Short mmCIF file of C-alpha atoms in Angstrom, two decimals:
data_model
loop_
_atom_site.label_atom_id
_atom_site.label_comp_id
_atom_site.label_asym_id
_atom_site.label_seq_id
_atom_site.Cartn_x
_atom_site.Cartn_y
_atom_site.Cartn_z
CA MET A 23 -12.57 3.02 -20.19
CA ASN A 24 -11.41 5.09 -23.17
CA TYR A 25 -11.07 8.40 -21.29
CA ARG A 26 -8.77 10.73 -23.20
CA VAL A 27 -6.77 13.75 -22.12
CA PRO A 28 -7.33 16.70 -24.48
CA VAL A 29 -3.72 17.98 -24.30
CA PRO A 30 -0.59 16.41 -25.84
CA VAL A 31 1.48 14.38 -23.42
CA PRO A 32 4.64 12.28 -23.97
CA GLN A 33 3.92 8.78 -25.19
CA VAL A 34 5.19 5.56 -23.65
CA ILE A 35 5.20 2.49 -25.88
CA LEU A 36 6.14 -1.17 -25.63
CA ASP A 37 9.59 -0.56 -27.12
CA ASP A 38 10.32 1.87 -24.27
CA VAL A 39 9.46 -0.82 -21.71
CA ARG A 40 11.53 -3.44 -23.52
CA GLY A 41 14.46 -1.04 -23.62
CA ALA A 42 14.06 -0.44 -19.89
CA GLN A 43 14.06 -4.20 -19.28
CA LYS A 44 17.45 -4.53 -21.02
CA MET A 45 18.80 -1.59 -19.03
CA LEU A 46 17.65 -3.15 -15.74
CA SER A 47 19.17 -6.57 -16.45
CA GLY A 48 21.49 -7.35 -13.54
CA VAL A 49 20.26 -4.29 -11.61
CA ALA A 50 16.67 -5.03 -10.59
CA ARG A 51 15.56 -8.45 -9.40
CA VAL A 52 13.12 -10.51 -11.41
CA THR A 53 10.87 -10.82 -8.38
CA PRO A 54 9.12 -14.12 -7.65
CA MET A 55 5.50 -15.07 -8.22
CA GLU A 56 3.79 -16.85 -5.32
CA ASN A 57 0.45 -18.67 -5.24
CA SER A 58 -2.23 -17.79 -2.67
CA ARG A 59 -4.31 -20.84 -1.78
CA HIS A 60 -6.52 -18.82 0.56
CA LEU A 61 -7.48 -16.21 -2.04
CA THR A 62 -7.82 -18.90 -4.70
CA ALA A 63 -10.41 -20.66 -2.53
CA LEU A 64 -12.12 -17.37 -1.71
CA THR A 65 -12.46 -16.12 -5.30
CA GLY A 66 -12.77 -19.39 -7.19
CA SER A 67 -9.95 -18.32 -9.53
CA PRO A 68 -6.19 -18.96 -9.21
CA VAL A 69 -4.57 -16.01 -7.43
CA HIS A 70 -0.86 -15.21 -7.56
CA PHE A 71 1.25 -12.53 -5.87
CA LYS A 72 3.88 -10.62 -7.86
CA CYS A 73 6.30 -9.95 -5.01
CA GLU A 74 7.82 -6.52 -5.65
CA ASN A 75 8.07 -6.23 -1.87
CA LEU A 76 11.11 -8.48 -2.34
CA GLN A 77 12.71 -6.11 -4.88
CA ARG A 78 15.97 -4.34 -4.02
CA THR A 79 15.18 -1.39 -1.69
CA GLY A 80 11.89 -3.13 -0.88
CA SER A 81 9.73 -1.80 -3.71
CA PHE A 82 9.33 -1.43 -7.48
CA LYS A 83 10.58 2.18 -7.34
CA LEU A 84 14.19 1.21 -8.14
CA ARG A 85 13.12 0.23 -11.66
CA GLY A 86 11.84 3.62 -12.75
CA ALA A 87 14.46 5.62 -10.86
CA TYR A 88 17.32 3.71 -12.45
CA VAL A 89 15.98 4.04 -15.99
CA ARG A 90 15.39 7.77 -15.51
CA ILE A 91 18.85 8.50 -14.10
CA ALA A 92 20.62 6.20 -16.57
CA GLY A 93 19.07 8.22 -19.39
CA LEU A 94 20.56 11.54 -18.27
CA ARG A 95 23.17 13.29 -20.39
CA PRO A 96 26.73 13.47 -19.00
CA GLU A 97 26.37 17.12 -18.01
CA GLN A 98 23.12 16.34 -16.20
CA ARG A 99 24.74 13.49 -14.30
CA ALA A 100 27.55 15.82 -13.29
CA ALA A 101 25.01 18.22 -11.77
CA GLY A 102 23.54 15.46 -9.60
CA VAL A 103 19.92 14.54 -8.96
CA VAL A 104 17.38 15.54 -6.32
CA ALA A 105 14.15 13.89 -5.18
CA ALA A 106 11.46 14.35 -2.56
CA SER A 107 9.92 11.36 -0.84
CA ALA A 108 8.90 9.94 2.52
CA GLY A 109 10.06 6.42 1.67
CA ASN A 110 10.17 4.12 -1.35
CA HIS A 111 11.05 6.64 -4.07
CA ALA A 112 13.78 8.06 -1.83
CA GLN A 113 15.43 4.68 -1.49
CA GLY A 114 15.05 3.87 -5.19
CA VAL A 115 16.69 7.15 -6.23
CA ALA A 116 19.45 6.74 -3.65
CA LEU A 117 20.45 3.23 -4.77
CA ALA A 118 20.07 3.96 -8.51
CA SER A 119 22.27 7.02 -8.16
CA SER A 120 24.94 5.11 -6.26
CA LEU A 121 24.98 2.34 -8.87
CA LEU A 122 25.39 4.92 -11.64
CA GLY A 123 27.93 7.07 -9.81
CA VAL A 124 25.65 10.10 -9.60
CA ARG A 125 25.43 12.38 -6.57
CA SER A 126 21.95 12.38 -5.05
CA THR A 127 20.14 14.60 -2.57
CA VAL A 128 16.82 13.47 -1.14
CA PHE A 129 14.45 15.75 0.77
CA MET A 130 12.28 13.95 3.31
CA PRO A 131 9.58 15.33 5.63
CA VAL A 132 10.54 15.87 9.25
CA GLY A 133 8.23 13.09 10.44
CA ALA A 134 9.52 10.43 8.02
CA PRO A 135 10.05 7.06 9.75
CA LEU A 136 13.60 6.68 11.02
CA PRO A 137 14.19 3.29 9.32
CA LYS A 138 13.40 4.83 5.93
CA VAL A 139 15.67 7.81 6.58
CA ALA A 140 18.50 5.50 7.63
CA ALA A 141 18.04 3.23 4.62
CA THR A 142 18.10 6.18 2.21
CA GLN A 143 21.37 7.40 3.73
CA GLU A 144 22.88 3.91 3.62
CA TYR A 145 22.07 3.67 -0.10
CA GLY A 146 24.26 6.73 -0.59
CA ALA A 147 22.01 9.80 -0.69
CA GLU A 148 22.45 13.02 1.23
CA VAL A 149 19.21 13.36 3.19
CA ARG A 150 17.77 16.75 4.07
CA MET A 151 14.78 16.94 6.40
CA HIS A 152 12.34 19.66 5.46
CA GLY A 153 8.61 20.30 5.94
CA GLN A 154 5.87 18.57 7.86
CA VAL A 155 4.02 17.29 4.77
CA VAL A 156 5.22 15.95 1.42
CA ASP A 157 4.03 19.07 -0.47
CA GLU A 158 6.43 21.21 1.56
CA THR A 159 9.21 18.68 1.01
CA LEU A 160 8.50 18.64 -2.72
CA ALA A 161 8.67 22.44 -2.92
CA ALA A 162 12.05 22.41 -1.15
CA ALA A 163 13.41 19.80 -3.58
CA GLN A 164 12.25 21.79 -6.60
CA GLU A 165 13.78 24.98 -5.19
CA TYR A 166 17.04 23.09 -4.70
CA ALA A 167 16.93 21.88 -8.31
CA ASP A 168 16.33 25.41 -9.61
CA ARG A 169 19.16 26.82 -7.46
CA THR A 170 21.81 24.16 -8.08
CA GLY A 171 20.97 22.74 -11.50
CA ALA A 172 20.40 19.24 -10.08
CA VAL A 173 17.92 17.16 -12.08
CA PHE A 174 14.62 16.62 -10.29
CA ILE A 175 13.58 12.94 -10.42
CA HIS A 176 9.80 12.77 -10.34
CA PRO A 177 8.34 9.67 -8.64
CA PHE A 178 5.81 8.91 -11.42
CA ASP A 179 5.24 11.70 -13.97
CA HIS A 180 8.01 10.97 -16.48
CA ARG A 181 8.05 8.62 -19.45
CA ASP A 182 11.35 6.94 -18.43
CA VAL A 183 10.03 6.26 -14.94
CA ILE A 184 6.85 4.76 -16.38
CA ALA A 185 8.85 2.59 -18.82
CA GLY A 186 10.94 1.28 -15.93
CA GLN A 187 7.89 0.40 -13.88
CA GLY A 188 6.36 -1.29 -16.90
CA THR A 189 8.98 -4.03 -16.72
CA VAL A 190 6.86 -5.51 -13.90
CA GLY A 191 4.18 -6.16 -16.54
CA LEU A 192 6.62 -7.95 -18.85
CA GLU A 193 7.71 -10.20 -16.00
CA ILE A 194 4.09 -11.02 -15.11
CA LEU A 195 3.39 -12.18 -18.67
CA GLU A 196 6.54 -14.32 -18.65
CA GLN A 197 5.87 -15.87 -15.24
CA CYS A 198 2.10 -16.33 -15.60
CA PRO A 199 1.27 -16.45 -19.32
CA GLU A 200 -2.29 -17.62 -18.57
CA VAL A 201 -3.08 -14.49 -16.52
CA ARG A 202 -6.49 -12.92 -17.12
CA THR A 203 -6.57 -10.07 -14.57
CA ILE A 204 -3.84 -7.91 -13.01
CA LEU A 205 -4.59 -5.85 -9.90
CA VAL A 206 -2.19 -3.01 -9.06
CA GLY A 207 -2.21 -0.21 -6.50
CA VAL A 208 -2.47 3.34 -7.85
CA GLY A 209 -1.12 6.53 -6.30
CA GLY A 210 0.24 8.92 -8.93
CA GLY A 211 -0.19 6.13 -11.45
CA GLY A 212 3.33 5.35 -12.72
CA LEU A 213 3.30 1.63 -11.93
CA ALA A 214 -0.22 0.99 -13.22
CA ALA A 215 0.49 3.00 -16.39
CA GLY A 216 3.71 1.14 -17.12
CA ILE A 217 2.13 -2.27 -16.56
CA ALA A 218 -0.80 -1.31 -18.78
CA VAL A 219 1.48 -0.20 -21.64
CA ALA A 220 3.38 -3.49 -21.58
CA VAL A 221 0.47 -5.84 -21.01
CA LYS A 222 -2.10 -4.30 -23.34
CA ALA A 223 0.42 -4.17 -26.22
CA LEU A 224 1.12 -7.91 -25.91
CA ARG A 225 -2.11 -9.25 -24.40
CA PRO A 226 -5.05 -6.85 -24.94
CA ASP A 227 -7.38 -9.54 -23.55
CA VAL A 228 -5.84 -9.24 -20.05
CA LYS A 229 -7.69 -6.88 -17.71
CA VAL A 230 -5.55 -4.38 -15.81
CA ILE A 231 -7.39 -2.90 -12.83
CA GLY A 232 -6.13 -0.17 -10.53
CA VAL A 233 -6.82 -0.02 -6.79
CA GLN A 234 -6.89 3.12 -4.64
CA ALA A 235 -7.54 3.77 -0.96
CA GLU A 236 -10.96 5.36 -0.44
CA GLY A 237 -9.48 8.33 1.42
CA ALA A 238 -7.00 9.13 -1.35
CA ALA A 239 -8.85 8.18 -4.51
CA ALA A 240 -8.08 10.92 -7.03
CA TYR A 241 -8.44 8.79 -10.16
CA PRO A 242 -12.20 8.03 -10.15
CA PRO A 243 -13.27 11.70 -10.10
CA SER A 244 -10.47 12.63 -12.50
CA LEU A 245 -11.54 9.99 -15.01
CA ARG A 246 -15.15 11.12 -14.76
CA VAL A 247 -14.29 14.69 -15.78
CA GLY A 248 -11.54 13.75 -18.25
CA HIS A 249 -8.57 15.51 -16.63
CA PRO A 250 -6.54 15.23 -13.41
CA VAL A 251 -8.19 16.79 -10.36
CA SER A 252 -6.91 17.01 -6.83
CA VAL A 253 -8.25 15.40 -3.68
CA ASP A 254 -7.94 17.76 -0.75
CA ASN A 255 -6.25 16.32 2.33
CA PRO A 256 -5.96 12.66 1.26
CA VAL A 257 -6.10 10.39 4.31
CA THR A 258 -4.99 6.76 4.37
CA MET A 259 -2.56 4.48 6.15
CA ALA A 260 -1.27 3.49 2.69
CA ASP A 261 1.29 6.26 2.34
CA GLY A 262 2.74 4.71 -0.83
CA ILE A 263 -0.46 5.54 -2.73
CA LYS A 264 -1.39 8.65 -0.75
CA VAL A 265 -1.22 11.02 -3.72
CA GLY A 266 -3.62 13.93 -4.04
CA ARG A 267 -3.46 14.37 -7.84
CA PRO A 268 -2.80 11.95 -10.73
CA GLY A 269 0.29 12.53 -12.83
CA ASP A 270 -0.41 13.99 -16.25
CA ILE A 271 1.38 11.27 -18.23
CA PRO A 272 0.07 8.31 -16.15
CA PHE A 273 -3.45 9.75 -16.27
CA HIS A 274 -3.45 9.73 -20.07
CA ILE A 275 -2.28 6.10 -20.18
CA ILE A 276 -4.57 4.88 -17.40
CA GLY A 277 -7.59 6.58 -18.92
CA ASP A 278 -6.85 4.96 -22.26
CA LEU A 279 -5.77 1.46 -21.21
CA LEU A 280 -6.98 0.47 -17.75
CA ASP A 281 -10.15 -1.59 -17.35
CA GLY A 282 -11.21 0.13 -14.13
CA VAL A 283 -10.08 1.73 -10.88
CA ARG A 284 -11.57 0.35 -7.66
CA THR A 285 -11.35 1.67 -4.12
CA VAL A 286 -10.80 -0.13 -0.81
CA SER A 287 -11.40 0.80 2.84
CA GLU A 288 -8.85 1.12 5.62
CA ASP A 289 -10.30 -1.98 7.27
CA ALA A 290 -9.76 -3.93 4.05
CA LEU A 291 -6.16 -2.72 3.86
CA SER A 292 -5.54 -3.83 7.45
CA SER A 293 -7.07 -7.25 6.83
CA ALA A 294 -5.04 -7.63 3.65
CA LEU A 295 -1.78 -6.85 5.44
CA LEU A 296 -2.63 -9.41 8.11
CA LEU A 297 -3.46 -12.02 5.48
CA CYS A 298 -0.14 -11.49 3.68
CA LEU A 299 1.75 -11.84 6.93
CA GLU A 300 -0.13 -14.85 8.32
CA ARG A 301 -0.97 -16.85 5.21
CA ALA A 302 1.79 -15.91 2.73
CA LYS A 303 4.55 -15.11 5.26
CA LEU A 304 5.18 -11.86 3.38
CA VAL A 305 5.79 -8.44 4.95
CA VAL A 306 3.90 -6.00 2.74
CA GLU A 307 3.19 -2.32 3.34
CA PRO A 308 -0.43 -1.03 3.16
CA ALA A 309 -0.04 0.39 -0.37
CA GLY A 310 1.34 -2.94 -1.54
CA CYS A 311 -1.62 -4.73 0.04
CA SER A 312 -4.25 -2.72 -1.86
CA PRO A 313 -4.76 -5.35 -4.60
CA VAL A 314 -5.24 -8.00 -1.90
CA ALA A 315 -7.74 -5.70 -0.17
CA ALA A 316 -9.69 -5.49 -3.44
CA LEU A 317 -9.84 -9.28 -3.64
CA LEU A 318 -11.00 -9.56 -0.03
CA SER A 319 -13.62 -6.82 -0.45
CA ARG A 320 -15.31 -8.18 -3.61
CA PRO A 321 -14.14 -11.76 -4.23
CA GLU A 322 -17.19 -12.50 -6.36
CA LEU A 323 -15.93 -10.11 -9.06
CA TYR A 324 -13.09 -12.52 -9.88
CA ALA A 325 -14.97 -15.82 -9.72
CA GLY A 326 -14.36 -17.99 -12.76
CA GLY A 327 -12.48 -15.26 -14.58
CA GLY A 328 -9.16 -17.06 -14.85
CA PRO A 329 -5.88 -16.44 -13.04
CA VAL A 330 -5.47 -13.17 -11.14
CA VAL A 331 -2.11 -11.54 -10.36
CA ALA A 332 -2.00 -9.09 -7.44
CA VAL A 333 1.06 -6.86 -7.51
CA LEU A 334 2.53 -6.48 -4.01
CA SER A 335 4.31 -3.23 -4.82
CA GLY A 336 6.35 -2.71 -1.64
CA GLY A 337 7.30 -4.01 1.77
CA ASN A 338 8.84 -0.98 3.51
CA ILE A 339 6.80 -0.44 6.65
CA ASP A 340 7.81 1.18 9.90
CA PRO A 341 7.66 -1.39 12.75
CA LEU A 342 5.57 0.94 14.93
CA LEU A 343 3.03 1.43 12.14
CA LEU A 344 3.04 -2.31 11.51
CA GLN A 345 2.16 -2.90 15.16
CA ARG A 346 -0.79 -0.50 14.99
CA ILE A 347 -2.04 -1.86 11.69
CA LEU A 348 -1.85 -5.45 12.87
CA ARG A 349 -4.00 -4.62 15.89
CA HIS A 350 -6.45 -2.83 13.61
CA GLY A 351 -6.40 -5.70 11.13
CA MET A 352 -6.98 -8.27 13.87
CA ALA A 353 -9.97 -6.27 15.10
CA ALA A 354 -11.36 -5.95 11.56
CA ALA A 355 -10.96 -9.72 11.07
CA GLY A 356 -12.66 -10.54 14.39
CA ARG A 357 -9.37 -11.65 15.94
CA TYR A 358 -9.27 -8.92 18.55
CA LEU A 359 -12.23 -7.74 20.59
CA SER A 360 -12.57 -4.85 23.03
CA LEU A 361 -15.51 -4.82 25.47
CA ARG A 362 -16.74 -2.66 28.32
CA LEU A 363 -19.21 -3.96 30.88
CA ARG A 364 -20.32 -3.34 34.46
CA VAL A 365 -19.96 -5.82 37.31
CA ALA A 366 -20.65 -5.75 41.03
CA ASP A 367 -17.77 -4.24 43.03
CA ARG A 368 -17.24 -7.19 45.34
CA PRO A 369 -14.68 -9.97 45.80
CA GLY A 370 -14.98 -12.72 43.20
CA ALA A 371 -16.91 -10.65 40.63
CA LEU A 372 -13.97 -10.44 38.24
CA ALA A 373 -13.19 -14.13 38.68
CA GLY A 374 -16.77 -14.95 37.68
CA LEU A 375 -16.49 -12.81 34.57
CA LEU A 376 -13.20 -14.43 33.58
CA ALA A 377 -14.71 -17.87 34.09
CA VAL A 378 -17.41 -17.06 31.51
CA LEU A 379 -14.74 -15.95 29.03
CA SER A 380 -12.67 -19.05 29.70
CA GLY A 381 -15.74 -21.16 28.99
CA VAL A 382 -15.91 -19.81 25.42
CA ASP A 383 -12.13 -20.01 24.91
CA ALA A 384 -11.55 -16.25 24.70
CA ASN A 385 -7.99 -15.26 25.61
CA VAL A 386 -7.83 -12.19 27.89
CA LEU A 387 -4.99 -9.86 26.86
CA ASP A 388 -5.69 -6.94 29.16
CA VAL A 389 -8.11 -5.90 31.93
CA SER A 390 -8.67 -2.42 33.39
CA HIS A 391 -11.12 -1.09 36.01
CA VAL A 392 -12.96 2.22 36.30
CA ARG A 393 -14.47 3.06 39.69
CA THR A 394 -14.69 6.86 39.60
CA ASP A 395 -17.17 7.44 36.77
CA PRO A 396 -20.22 9.30 38.20
CA ARG A 397 -22.47 7.22 35.95
CA LEU A 398 -21.60 4.11 37.95
CA GLY A 399 -23.71 2.95 40.85
CA LEU A 400 -22.27 2.89 44.34
CA THR A 401 -21.59 -0.85 44.18
CA GLU A 402 -20.59 -1.04 40.50
CA VAL A 403 -17.29 -1.10 38.68
CA GLU A 404 -16.73 -0.81 34.93
CA VAL A 405 -14.37 -3.35 33.41
CA GLU A 406 -12.67 -2.90 30.04
CA LEU A 407 -11.43 -6.11 28.43
CA HIS A 408 -9.18 -6.72 25.45
CA LEU A 409 -9.61 -10.25 24.11
CA GLU A 410 -7.97 -12.40 21.48
CA THR A 411 -10.69 -14.17 19.51
CA LYS A 412 -10.92 -16.52 16.52
CA GLY A 413 -13.09 -14.59 14.09
CA GLN A 414 -16.41 -12.82 13.74
CA GLU A 415 -18.46 -15.89 14.73
CA HIS A 416 -16.38 -16.36 17.87
CA CYS A 417 -16.89 -12.65 18.76
CA ALA A 418 -20.63 -13.17 18.51
CA GLU A 419 -20.39 -16.28 20.67
CA VAL A 420 -18.49 -14.35 23.35
CA ALA A 421 -21.14 -11.62 23.38
CA ARG A 422 -23.98 -14.16 23.62
CA SER A 423 -22.31 -15.96 26.53
CA LEU A 424 -21.83 -12.71 28.46
CA HIS A 425 -25.45 -11.69 27.91
CA ALA A 426 -26.64 -15.14 28.98
CA ALA A 427 -24.60 -14.79 32.19
CA GLY A 428 -26.36 -11.51 32.95
CA TYR A 429 -23.68 -9.00 31.92
CA ALA A 430 -24.63 -5.81 30.07
CA VAL A 431 -22.01 -5.43 27.33
CA MET A 432 -21.08 -1.99 25.98
CA ARG A 433 -18.70 -2.30 22.99
#
C-alpha cells in the first residue's frame, strides 16, 4: 500500500513485540490453531483459524491491556486505571489490572449486554454505567481520568497496546510457518497493526490483509486521502470492529505495512458466524468472524495462494444477539425461508398446503393466518410460513413446487 502519515507518530518495532511476548508468558494463552476443511475446499488453499476467541476473557484484548498497564510507573499504578468499553476491552483491562494489583474503573454504556457487564465486574473492575453510545461513555472515562489522575487505557491507539496485540502474529508464524496470507478484522486497527509489525519484520513475503464491516469501514477512505477520517454513524452487528475513526498510530502502521483492507456485508458476517458454529464448533462473535466472511465472500482471491490464517479475534457474544444472528445467518445461507401466500378460506386448505411442503421435505417451524386485510378476497386467507430448508437450491425447489400446485407466493 505504502500510504504514509505526514505527522510524526510513535513507532512500534519487532523488539517491542518480542518484549511484550516475554511479558505475557504465563499470562496470556498461546491460543490454538485449527484447520478448516470446509474453507480449504472452498478456496483451494489450506485455511487455518487462529482461535483468539479461546483467549482468557474471550478475546485478544488481554494482551495489549496487560502490556500497557504493566508498563506504568509505580505512581501511575497507584492512581489506578480507567477505560471505556462495551465489551472485550473492558474485560481485558479488568483482568490485567487484577493480575497486576492495580485498581480499575471501567465505564460502559447503559445498554451494554448484561453478561459483559457481569464478566467485567467479576474480573475485578468497578463498573460505571454512563451514556447511550460509546462516544458518551468515552467522554465520561476521560473526564474521570482528568479529575482523579487515573491513567486512561486506550483500546488501540498506544504503542504498548499494539505491541501486545502483535504477539498474535509471532504465534501465527510459530504455529504455521508456511503461512502465506493472514486475514484479521480491523476496527481501530491495534490488532492488525501489531500483527503487521511482527509478521512483516520476520516474513515480508506474507500478506497481511485487514477486514472491515461495510457499514463501519473507516480505513478505505482514510487510506485514500492519507490521514484518518471519520465515518458518521457506523452501523454493523460486529460491535468489536464498530469504530468510526482509525487510531493515529495504527493508521500509520497499517498504511505502511498492510497489503489491503477489504470489506464484508452483514449477510456475510452472519453466514461466517453460522459456519464457525456448525463446522468448527467454535463460538465466535461477529467481529471475530470478519476474516471468515472475507473468505466466504471472495474465495477465488485465495485460490492457490498457499496457507491462509484467519484470526478469530473474539468470542464474547450476548446470547440474545447470537439468537438473532443465527436466524439471519440461516436465512442468508438458505437454511431458513419465510413465505407469504394466499389460500382459500375453507376446511382442508391448510392441510393441502402443508402436504405440498412435506412433499419437498421442508420443515414448517411456524404458521400464522391473516383474515382481516382489506386486500384479501371474501373467501381468501393469507398464510405466513417460516420454514427450515437445506440451502438456496432447496429454497428454489420449495418455491417451484408451490407455484406448480397453484399457489401465488409473496416472499
